[in-house]
Amino acid sequence: MADEEMKVIIGLEVHCQLDTASKLFCGCSADFRADAPNTHVCPVCLGLPGALPVLNKKAIEYALKVAKALNCTIPEEGEFCRKNYFYPDLVKAYQITMGDNPLALGGYIEIEDDAGNPKTVNLTRIHVEEDPGRLVHMGNKERGHYTLVDYNRSGIPLIEMVTEPELSSPKEARRLLNKLRATLEYLDVFDPEKEGSIRVDANISIKGHERVEIKNISSYKGVEKALTFEITRQKNLIRRGGIIVRETRHFQEGKGTTTSARSKETATDYRYFPEPDLPVIRVADWVKDIVLPELPDARRDRFMQQYGIAVNHARTLTGDLRLAEFYETVADVGAALAASWIADILIGELNYRDMSLSAVAAHTPEFKDLIVLVRDKKITDKAGVEVLRVWLDDLHAGEKKETPAQIVERLGLARESGESFRGIVEHILAANPQAVADHKAGKKGALNFIVGQVMKETKGKSDPREIHAMIAELVGE
Ligand SMILES: Nc1ncnc2c1ncn2[C@@H]1O[C@H](COP(=O)(O)OP(=O)(O)OP(=O)(O)O)[C@@H](O)[C@H]1O
Ligand SMILES: [Mg+2]
Ligand SMILES: [Mg+2]
C-alpha cells in the first residue's frame, strides 16, 4: 500500500486535574504532593462502607468554565455514574465518573495544521470524574517485586476532554495539547507545573485498520513521541501484511517505544450505572452566570492590534499565560523588539537552562534595560545575546551579581563604530583574495564569509550591516 494512502487518524482523551482546594467528593486537601503517602485520606476517598460522597461545587464550576471556553453545548442535567473495575488504585472497586449524561457535549478547539493553516478540531464531550490512587511498582524481575499504593491522589477532581478522531499527525496532537493547556491556565482552573496534572490517552489508527489506545502518557513530548513510534510500527506491520489488533498499549518514556498491555475492555465490561448516592446536577442554569476571562486566541488578536506584532510572535507569546503577562510589562521599551527578544531568544535560552520565566520576571527592569541597550544601539544584537546568557547564568546559579550594563562594561562589549574596525576589515580582505574574486565574478553571498570573519575578530562589537557596507565600499559593489 502506498504511503500516501496510509492516512493517520488520531483522537485524544485528555485528563486534567482541576486545581481545587479539596477533593471531588470529600473535604480532604488536594494539596498533597509534598506530604507522606496516605495522609490525605478519609472514609469517603478510602471507600469505607457507609461513607457517602458530597459533591465539590467548585470542581463543577471549574469544569463548566472549561466547557464554556471550549464552545461546548451544556445539557440541562449531568449525571454521575459508577464505572466498575477491580484494581488496587481504586478502593471502592468502582470509579465515580459520568456516562451517557456528561457535563458538556461537542465544542471545538482551533489549532494550526502542519502546513500552518487554521484547523478546527471537534470535541466529543467533557465530563468530571475522580482520580484514582497512585501505584508505585517496586523491585525488578530478579528480586521479586511488590507494589505500594498511595491514596492521596484518590478523589482529586479530573476533567476528561475527548476529541473526535480528527487529528492527522503527532505534531497536531501536541499543538492541541498546548492550546488546551493554555486555555485551562487562562481560566485559572489548572496548574500545569504540578507533576502528573495532565495525563493523556492517545488513540491512533491507520485509515481502514483497527485503532490502538496508548494509555496514561504524562507529558506533551511523550504524546508526540509515542504517536510517532506507533505510526511507524503500525505502517510497517500493515506493509508486511500483518493485522493491527484493537488493544491498549503502554508508552515507555525512556525508550520512546510502546508495548502491548492488554486487550481493550469494552464499555459493557465496566457495567456503568447511575451513582445512587449523588443527585443529578442541573448545570444549564449554572453556566449562564459564568463569566470568561480573555482567552488565548482573543489575546493573540489583541496583541497583533495593540502592539502591531507579527502573528507568529503573538501566538507564541499568548500560548502561555505567564509569558503573555510578562510581555505586556516589557512591551513599552519597543513592542516589536521586545516581542522578538522574548519569543525568538529568551524562551530558547530559558529552555536550554531548564529555567522558568519567573526567575526573569522577578528582575523585569533589568531585562528591559538589556533590550534598551540594544534598541539604542549601545550594543549589537549579538553582544546582547551574550549579555543575556551571562545574566541568565547568574540568575540560574542564584547569585545575581551584575546588571546588564555592568556585564557590557566588564566584558568590553560596548558597540564601536565601523570606522574603528577598518584596519581589521582591510586585513581580512587581503587574507581572502578568493572570496573577493568570487564576489567580483558576481557570486552572491561571497562577502558573507568575510563579514563573518570580521564579526568573529571583533567579538560581536561591530554591527554586521555597517561592516557589510564598509566591505562593499572597499571592494566595490
Ligand atoms: N479510528 C480511530 N482512530 C483513532 N482514534 C479514534 C478512532 N475512533 C475513535 N478514536 C478516538 O478514541 C477515543 C475514544 O474515547 P472514549 O473515551 O469515547 O472511548 P474509550 O477509549 O473506548 O473509553 P475509555 O474511556 O474507557 O478509554 C476518542 O478520542 C476518539 O477520537
Ligand atoms: Mg475515555
Ligand atoms: Mg479510551
mmCIF file of N, CA and C in Angstrom, residues 61-167:
data_model
loop_
_atom_site.group_PDB
_atom_site.id
_atom_site.type_symbol
_atom_site.label_atom_id
_atom_site.label_comp_id
_atom_site.label_asym_id
_atom_site.label_seq_id
_atom_site.Cartn_x
_atom_site.Cartn_y
_atom_site.Cartn_z
ATOM 1 N N GLU A 61 -17.965 24.012 38.894
ATOM 2 C CA GLU A 61 -17.858 25.366 38.352
ATOM 3 C C GLU A 61 -16.643 25.475 37.415
ATOM 4 N N TYR A 62 -15.516 24.934 37.856
ATOM 5 C CA TYR A 62 -14.302 24.954 37.025
ATOM 6 C C TYR A 62 -14.529 24.211 35.707
ATOM 7 N N ALA A 63 -15.161 23.042 35.815
ATOM 8 C CA ALA A 63 -15.384 22.234 34.609
ATOM 9 C C ALA A 63 -16.318 22.957 33.643
ATOM 10 N N LEU A 64 -17.314 23.655 34.205
ATOM 11 C CA LEU A 64 -18.244 24.396 33.342
ATOM 12 C C LEU A 64 -17.540 25.566 32.656
ATOM 13 N N LYS A 65 -16.604 26.181 33.389
ATOM 14 C CA LYS A 65 -15.812 27.258 32.780
ATOM 15 C C LYS A 65 -15.077 26.726 31.548
ATOM 16 N N VAL A 66 -14.458 25.555 31.719
ATOM 17 C CA VAL A 66 -13.719 24.944 30.606
ATOM 18 C C VAL A 66 -14.681 24.653 29.451
ATOM 19 N N ALA A 67 -15.835 24.065 29.787
ATOM 20 C CA ALA A 67 -16.804 23.702 28.752
ATOM 21 C C ALA A 67 -17.252 24.938 27.973
ATOM 22 N N LYS A 68 -17.495 26.023 28.695
ATOM 23 C CA LYS A 68 -17.939 27.251 28.032
ATOM 24 C C LYS A 68 -16.827 27.817 27.142
ATOM 25 N N ALA A 69 -15.599 27.802 27.681
ATOM 26 C CA ALA A 69 -14.472 28.338 26.917
ATOM 27 C C ALA A 69 -14.208 27.523 25.648
ATOM 28 N N LEU A 70 -14.536 26.228 25.688
ATOM 29 C CA LEU A 70 -14.289 25.376 24.522
ATOM 30 C C LEU A 70 -15.546 25.230 23.656
ATOM 31 N N ASN A 71 -16.488 26.128 23.860
ATOM 32 C CA ASN A 71 -17.665 26.223 22.978
ATOM 33 C C ASN A 71 -18.559 24.985 23.006
ATOM 34 N N CYS A 72 -18.632 24.328 24.150
ATOM 35 C CA CYS A 72 -19.448 23.106 24.231
ATOM 36 C C CYS A 72 -20.928 23.444 24.401
ATOM 37 N N THR A 73 -21.754 22.458 24.158
ATOM 38 C CA THR A 73 -23.175 22.549 24.490
ATOM 39 C C THR A 73 -23.358 21.969 25.883
ATOM 40 N N ILE A 74 -24.080 22.693 26.733
ATOM 41 C CA ILE A 74 -24.278 22.200 28.094
ATOM 42 C C ILE A 74 -25.704 21.666 28.214
ATOM 43 N N PRO A 75 -25.845 20.364 28.433
ATOM 44 C CA PRO A 75 -27.195 19.815 28.574
ATOM 45 C C PRO A 75 -27.857 20.317 29.857
ATOM 46 N N GLU A 76 -29.158 20.129 29.948
ATOM 47 C CA GLU A 76 -29.884 20.533 31.156
ATOM 48 C C GLU A 76 -29.280 19.903 32.408
ATOM 49 N N GLU A 77 -29.021 18.596 32.316
ATOM 50 C CA GLU A 77 -28.587 17.868 33.504
ATOM 51 C C GLU A 77 -27.348 17.016 33.234
ATOM 52 N N GLY A 78 -26.548 16.894 34.281
ATOM 53 C CA GLY A 78 -25.425 15.974 34.218
ATOM 54 C C GLY A 78 -25.611 14.906 35.289
ATOM 55 N N GLU A 79 -25.126 13.706 35.005
ATOM 56 C CA GLU A 79 -25.376 12.618 35.949
ATOM 57 C C GLU A 79 -24.090 11.824 36.206
ATOM 58 N N PHE A 80 -23.792 11.631 37.464
ATOM 59 C CA PHE A 80 -22.637 10.788 37.793
ATOM 60 C C PHE A 80 -23.035 9.325 37.721
ATOM 61 N N CYS A 81 -22.045 8.487 37.412
ATOM 62 C CA CYS A 81 -22.353 7.063 37.425
ATOM 63 C C CYS A 81 -21.130 6.265 37.894
ATOM 64 N N ARG A 82 -21.322 5.016 38.085
ATOM 65 C CA ARG A 82 -20.236 4.140 38.565
ATOM 66 C C ARG A 82 -19.672 3.339 37.404
ATOM 67 N N LYS A 83 -18.341 3.390 37.311
ATOM 68 C CA LYS A 83 -17.656 2.593 36.302
ATOM 69 C C LYS A 83 -16.927 1.507 37.096
ATOM 70 N N ASN A 84 -17.373 0.286 36.956
ATOM 71 C CA ASN A 84 -16.869 -0.780 37.821
ATOM 72 C C ASN A 84 -15.612 -1.428 37.269
ATOM 73 N N TYR A 85 -14.596 -1.436 38.068
ATOM 74 C CA TYR A 85 -13.427 -2.237 37.713
ATOM 75 C C TYR A 85 -12.661 -2.570 38.975
ATOM 76 N N PHE A 86 -11.959 -3.672 38.932
ATOM 77 C CA PHE A 86 -11.309 -4.184 40.132
ATOM 78 C C PHE A 86 -9.802 -4.066 39.980
ATOM 79 N N TYR A 87 -9.237 -3.091 40.644
ATOM 80 C CA TYR A 87 -7.799 -2.844 40.545
ATOM 81 C C TYR A 87 -7.424 -2.015 41.769
ATOM 82 N N PRO A 88 -6.237 -2.256 42.355
ATOM 83 C CA PRO A 88 -5.964 -1.620 43.649
ATOM 84 C C PRO A 88 -5.840 -0.094 43.647
ATOM 85 N N ASP A 89 -5.803 0.551 42.470
ATOM 86 C CA ASP A 89 -5.737 2.021 42.518
ATOM 87 C C ASP A 89 -7.082 2.630 42.912
ATOM 88 N N LEU A 90 -8.111 1.798 42.990
ATOM 89 C CA LEU A 90 -9.437 2.267 43.379
ATOM 90 C C LEU A 90 -9.959 1.387 44.502
ATOM 91 N N VAL A 91 -10.202 1.989 45.673
ATOM 92 C CA VAL A 91 -10.610 1.143 46.802
ATOM 93 C C VAL A 91 -12.038 0.639 46.663
ATOM 94 N N LYS A 92 -12.896 1.494 46.101
ATOM 95 C CA LYS A 92 -14.320 1.151 46.067
ATOM 96 C C LYS A 92 -14.633 0.049 45.053
ATOM 97 N N ALA A 93 -13.682 -0.231 44.165
ATOM 98 C CA ALA A 93 -13.887 -1.151 43.036
ATOM 99 C C ALA A 93 -14.806 -0.533 41.986
ATOM 100 N N TYR A 94 -15.062 0.750 42.102
ATOM 101 C CA TYR A 94 -15.697 1.498 41.005
ATOM 102 C C TYR A 94 -15.206 2.935 41.076
ATOM 103 N N GLN A 95 -15.202 3.576 39.905
ATOM 104 C CA GLN A 95 -14.826 4.985 39.840
ATOM 105 C C GLN A 95 -16.090 5.791 39.623
ATOM 106 N N ILE A 96 -16.227 6.892 40.360
ATOM 107 C CA ILE A 96 -17.367 7.763 40.081
ATOM 108 C C ILE A 96 -16.976 8.665 38.902
ATOM 109 N N THR A 97 -17.716 8.520 37.816
ATOM 110 C CA THR A 97 -17.425 9.282 36.600
ATOM 111 C C THR A 97 -18.758 9.664 35.984
ATOM 112 N N MET A 98 -18.764 10.048 34.722
ATOM 113 C CA MET A 98 -20.029 10.362 34.066
ATOM 114 C C MET A 98 -20.150 9.495 32.822
ATOM 115 N N GLY A 99 -21.356 9.029 32.540
ATOM 116 C CA GLY A 99 -21.563 8.124 31.413
ATOM 117 C C GLY A 99 -22.320 8.792 30.283
ATOM 118 N N ASP A 100 -23.563 8.395 30.116
ATOM 119 C CA ASP A 100 -24.348 8.880 28.989
ATOM 120 C C ASP A 100 -24.788 10.334 29.135
ATOM 121 N N ASN A 101 -24.731 10.865 30.346
ATOM 122 C CA ASN A 101 -25.136 12.261 30.555
ATOM 123 C C ASN A 101 -23.981 13.089 31.114
ATOM 124 N N PRO A 102 -23.002 13.394 30.275
ATOM 125 C CA PRO A 102 -21.841 14.134 30.757
ATOM 126 C C PRO A 102 -22.170 15.611 30.961
ATOM 127 N N LEU A 103 -21.193 16.346 31.437
ATOM 128 C CA LEU A 103 -21.379 17.762 31.727
ATOM 129 C C LEU A 103 -21.534 18.581 30.446
ATOM 130 N N ALA A 104 -20.798 18.191 29.413
ATOM 131 C CA ALA A 104 -20.784 19.006 28.202
ATOM 132 C C ALA A 104 -20.618 18.132 26.974
ATOM 133 N N LEU A 105 -21.226 18.566 25.873
ATOM 134 C CA LEU A 105 -21.127 17.836 24.607
ATOM 135 C C LEU A 105 -20.595 18.771 23.523
ATOM 136 N N GLY A 106 -19.949 18.173 22.544
ATOM 137 C CA GLY A 106 -19.477 18.960 21.398
ATOM 138 C C GLY A 106 -18.387 19.939 21.801
ATOM 139 N N GLY A 107 -18.366 21.081 21.127
ATOM 140 C CA GLY A 107 -17.305 22.053 21.368
ATOM 141 C C GLY A 107 -16.162 21.832 20.394
ATOM 142 N N TYR A 108 -15.235 22.758 20.395
ATOM 143 C CA TYR A 108 -14.100 22.633 19.464
ATOM 144 C C TYR A 108 -12.901 23.442 19.932
ATOM 145 N N ILE A 109 -11.755 23.107 19.358
ATOM 146 C CA ILE A 109 -10.501 23.814 19.645
ATOM 147 C C ILE A 109 -9.868 24.189 18.309
ATOM 148 N N GLU A 110 -9.392 25.409 18.208
ATOM 149 C CA GLU A 110 -8.724 25.848 16.971
ATOM 150 C C GLU A 110 -7.219 25.667 17.110
ATOM 151 N N ILE A 111 -6.621 25.001 16.118
ATOM 152 C CA ILE A 111 -5.158 24.867 16.103
ATOM 153 C C ILE A 111 -4.654 25.191 14.688
ATOM 154 N N GLU A 112 -3.350 25.017 14.472
ATOM 155 C CA GLU A 112 -2.827 25.100 13.104
ATOM 156 C C GLU A 112 -2.464 23.684 12.667
ATOM 157 N N ASP A 113 -2.712 23.376 11.391
ATOM 158 C CA ASP A 113 -2.279 22.073 10.897
ATOM 159 C C ASP A 113 -0.788 22.150 10.545
ATOM 160 N N ASP A 114 -0.236 21.050 10.026
ATOM 161 C CA ASP A 114 1.209 21.023 9.799
ATOM 162 C C ASP A 114 1.660 21.987 8.700
ATOM 163 N N ALA A 115 0.708 22.456 7.898
ATOM 164 C CA ALA A 115 1.058 23.430 6.860
ATOM 165 C C ALA A 115 0.885 24.858 7.374
ATOM 166 N N GLY A 116 0.476 24.997 8.643
ATOM 167 C CA GLY A 116 0.302 26.331 9.222
ATOM 168 C C GLY A 116 -1.075 26.930 8.986
ATOM 169 N N ASN A 117 -1.988 26.146 8.408
ATOM 170 C CA ASN A 117 -3.348 26.654 8.178
ATOM 171 C C ASN A 117 -4.228 26.402 9.394
ATOM 172 N N PRO A 118 -5.232 27.274 9.613
ATOM 173 C CA PRO A 118 -6.118 27.056 10.750
ATOM 174 C C PRO A 118 -6.905 25.756 10.591
ATOM 175 N N LYS A 119 -7.102 25.070 11.711
ATOM 176 C CA LYS A 119 -7.845 23.809 11.681
ATOM 177 C C LYS A 119 -8.712 23.730 12.932
ATOM 178 N N THR A 120 -9.952 23.330 12.754
ATOM 179 C CA THR A 120 -10.849 23.176 13.894
ATOM 180 C C THR A 120 -10.937 21.701 14.267
ATOM 181 N N VAL A 121 -10.656 21.398 15.516
ATOM 182 C CA VAL A 121 -10.764 20.014 15.983
ATOM 183 C C VAL A 121 -11.971 19.929 16.907
ATOM 184 N N ASN A 122 -12.911 19.082 16.562
ATOM 185 C CA ASN A 122 -14.134 18.969 17.359
ATOM 186 C C ASN A 122 -13.941 18.109 18.597
ATOM 187 N N LEU A 123 -14.673 18.462 19.633
ATOM 188 C CA LEU A 123 -14.657 17.667 20.856
ATOM 189 C C LEU A 123 -15.911 16.804 20.890
ATOM 190 N N THR A 124 -15.787 15.640 21.492
ATOM 191 C CA THR A 124 -16.939 14.766 21.641
ATOM 192 C C THR A 124 -17.706 15.156 22.899
ATOM 193 N N ARG A 125 -16.945 15.291 23.993
ATOM 194 C CA ARG A 125 -17.595 15.533 25.287
ATOM 195 C C ARG A 125 -16.571 15.960 26.333
ATOM 196 N N ILE A 126 -17.082 16.494 27.411
ATOM 197 C CA ILE A 126 -16.250 16.749 28.589
ATOM 198 C C ILE A 126 -17.017 16.227 29.802
ATOM 199 N N HIS A 127 -16.340 15.490 30.658
ATOM 200 C CA HIS A 127 -17.005 15.086 31.891
ATOM 201 C C HIS A 127 -16.061 15.194 33.074
ATOM 202 N N VAL A 128 -16.643 15.077 34.263
ATOM 203 C CA VAL A 128 -15.878 15.176 35.507
ATOM 204 C C VAL A 128 -15.800 13.785 36.115
ATOM 205 N N GLU A 129 -14.660 13.454 36.695
ATOM 206 C CA GLU A 129 -14.542 12.166 37.380
ATOM 207 C C GLU A 129 -13.493 12.248 38.468
ATOM 208 N N GLU A 130 -13.405 11.214 39.298
ATOM 209 C CA GLU A 130 -12.407 11.232 40.371
ATOM 210 C C GLU A 130 -11.126 10.545 39.890
ATOM 211 N N ASP A 131 -9.990 11.095 40.321
ATOM 212 C CA ASP A 131 -8.705 10.479 40.010
ATOM 213 C C ASP A 131 -8.544 9.249 40.893
ATOM 214 N N PRO A 132 -8.013 8.160 40.358
ATOM 215 C CA PRO A 132 -7.705 7.010 41.225
ATOM 216 C C PRO A 132 -6.429 7.269 42.031
ATOM 217 N N GLY A 133 -6.103 6.345 42.919
ATOM 218 C CA GLY A 133 -4.858 6.449 43.676
ATOM 219 C C GLY A 133 -3.659 6.166 42.779
ATOM 220 N N ARG A 134 -2.468 6.236 43.394
ATOM 221 C CA ARG A 134 -1.249 6.059 42.609
ATOM 222 C C ARG A 134 -0.560 4.764 43.040
ATOM 223 N N LEU A 135 -0.179 3.953 42.067
ATOM 224 C CA LEU A 135 0.531 2.702 42.372
ATOM 225 C C LEU A 135 2.014 2.903 42.082
ATOM 226 N N VAL A 136 2.853 2.473 43.014
ATOM 227 C CA VAL A 136 4.291 2.556 42.781
ATOM 228 C C VAL A 136 4.850 1.139 42.786
ATOM 229 N N HIS A 137 5.307 0.708 41.606
ATOM 230 C CA HIS A 137 5.813 -0.672 41.489
ATOM 231 C C HIS A 137 7.279 -0.713 41.893
ATOM 232 N N MET A 138 7.595 -1.573 42.855
ATOM 233 C CA MET A 138 8.949 -1.627 43.421
ATOM 234 C C MET A 138 9.676 -2.893 42.959
ATOM 235 N N GLY A 139 11.001 -2.830 43.048
ATOM 236 C CA GLY A 139 11.811 -4.007 42.755
ATOM 237 C C GLY A 139 11.894 -4.278 41.267
ATOM 238 N N ASN A 140 12.452 -5.454 40.907
ATOM 239 C CA ASN A 140 12.552 -5.812 39.497
ATOM 240 C C ASN A 140 12.362 -7.317 39.362
ATOM 241 N N LYS A 141 12.501 -7.833 38.159
ATOM 242 C CA LYS A 141 12.206 -9.245 37.918
ATOM 243 C C LYS A 141 13.040 -10.182 38.778
ATOM 244 N N GLU A 142 14.326 -9.874 38.927
ATOM 245 C CA GLU A 142 15.229 -10.764 39.668
ATOM 246 C C GLU A 142 14.884 -10.819 41.156
ATOM 247 N N ARG A 143 14.544 -9.641 41.701
ATOM 248 C CA ARG A 143 14.388 -9.563 43.152
ATOM 249 C C ARG A 143 12.957 -9.790 43.629
ATOM 250 N N GLY A 144 12.073 -10.014 42.695
ATOM 251 C CA GLY A 144 10.680 -10.192 43.109
ATOM 252 C C GLY A 144 10.109 -8.840 43.459
ATOM 253 N N HIS A 145 8.983 -8.481 42.878
ATOM 254 C CA HIS A 145 8.543 -7.119 43.146
ATOM 255 C C HIS A 145 7.228 -7.060 43.904
ATOM 256 N N TYR A 146 6.965 -5.888 44.405
ATOM 257 C CA TYR A 146 5.730 -5.633 45.125
ATOM 258 C C TYR A 146 5.277 -4.233 44.751
ATOM 259 N N THR A 147 4.087 -3.879 45.148
ATOM 260 C CA THR A 147 3.533 -2.599 44.746
ATOM 261 C C THR A 147 3.038 -1.820 45.954
ATOM 262 N N LEU A 148 3.378 -0.541 45.989
ATOM 263 C CA LEU A 148 2.896 0.333 47.056
ATOM 264 C C LEU A 148 1.718 1.148 46.524
ATOM 265 N N VAL A 149 0.778 1.432 47.388
ATOM 266 C CA VAL A 149 -0.391 2.205 46.977
ATOM 267 C C VAL A 149 -0.470 3.492 47.794
ATOM 268 N N ASP A 150 -0.693 4.591 47.090
ATOM 269 C CA ASP A 150 -0.864 5.879 47.761
ATOM 270 C C ASP A 150 -2.218 6.453 47.359
ATOM 271 N N TYR A 151 -3.110 6.612 48.338
ATOM 272 C CA TYR A 151 -4.459 7.104 48.025
ATOM 273 C C TYR A 151 -4.606 8.614 48.181
ATOM 274 N N ASN A 152 -3.489 9.323 48.373
ATOM 275 C CA ASN A 152 -3.596 10.788 48.452
ATOM 276 C C ASN A 152 -4.257 11.369 47.205
ATOM 277 N N ARG A 153 -3.955 10.776 46.058
ATOM 278 C CA ARG A 153 -4.487 11.295 44.804
ATOM 279 C C ARG A 153 -5.927 10.844 44.550
ATOM 280 N N SER A 154 -6.330 9.815 45.271
ATOM 281 C CA SER A 154 -7.643 9.232 45.040
ATOM 282 C C SER A 154 -8.731 10.251 45.390
ATOM 283 N N GLY A 155 -9.555 10.621 44.402
ATOM 284 C CA GLY A 155 -10.635 11.572 44.647
ATOM 285 C C GLY A 155 -10.310 12.995 44.224
ATOM 286 N N ILE A 156 -9.111 13.241 43.703
ATOM 287 C CA ILE A 156 -8.792 14.564 43.147
ATOM 288 C C ILE A 156 -9.685 14.766 41.911
ATOM 289 N N PRO A 157 -10.291 15.949 41.768
ATOM 290 C CA PRO A 157 -11.174 16.126 40.600
ATOM 291 C C PRO A 157 -10.426 16.180 39.276
ATOM 292 N N LEU A 158 -10.930 15.427 38.318
ATOM 293 C CA LEU A 158 -10.373 15.437 36.960
ATOM 294 C C LEU A 158 -11.458 15.883 35.999
ATOM 295 N N ILE A 159 -11.040 16.553 34.914
ATOM 296 C CA ILE A 159 -11.952 16.619 33.785
ATOM 297 C C ILE A 159 -11.340 15.782 32.685
ATOM 298 N N GLU A 160 -12.180 15.037 32.002
ATOM 299 C CA GLU A 160 -11.730 14.312 30.826
ATOM 300 C C GLU A 160 -12.337 14.976 29.603
ATOM 301 N N MET A 161 -11.459 15.374 28.695
ATOM 302 C CA MET A 161 -11.905 16.000 27.454
ATOM 303 C C MET A 161 -11.587 15.052 26.314
ATOM 304 N N VAL A 162 -12.587 14.665 25.555
ATOM 305 C CA VAL A 162 -12.393 13.687 24.487
ATOM 306 C C VAL A 162 -12.531 14.388 23.138
ATOM 307 N N THR A 163 -11.525 14.225 22.284
ATOM 308 C CA THR A 163 -11.633 14.820 20.942
ATOM 309 C C THR A 163 -12.185 13.791 19.976
ATOM 310 N N GLU A 164 -12.765 14.284 18.905
ATOM 311 C CA GLU A 164 -13.138 13.427 17.781
ATOM 312 C C GLU A 164 -11.840 12.945 17.122
ATOM 313 N N PRO A 165 -11.908 11.830 16.376
ATOM 314 C CA PRO A 165 -10.677 11.350 15.715
ATOM 315 C C PRO A 165 -10.356 12.197 14.489
ATOM 316 N N GLU A 166 -9.918 13.422 14.730
ATOM 317 C CA GLU A 166 -9.734 14.376 13.635
ATOM 318 C C GLU A 166 -8.313 14.910 13.522
ATOM 319 N N LEU A 167 -7.427 14.426 14.367
ATOM 320 C CA LEU A 167 -6.047 14.897 14.282
ATOM 321 C C LEU A 167 -5.291 14.010 13.297
#
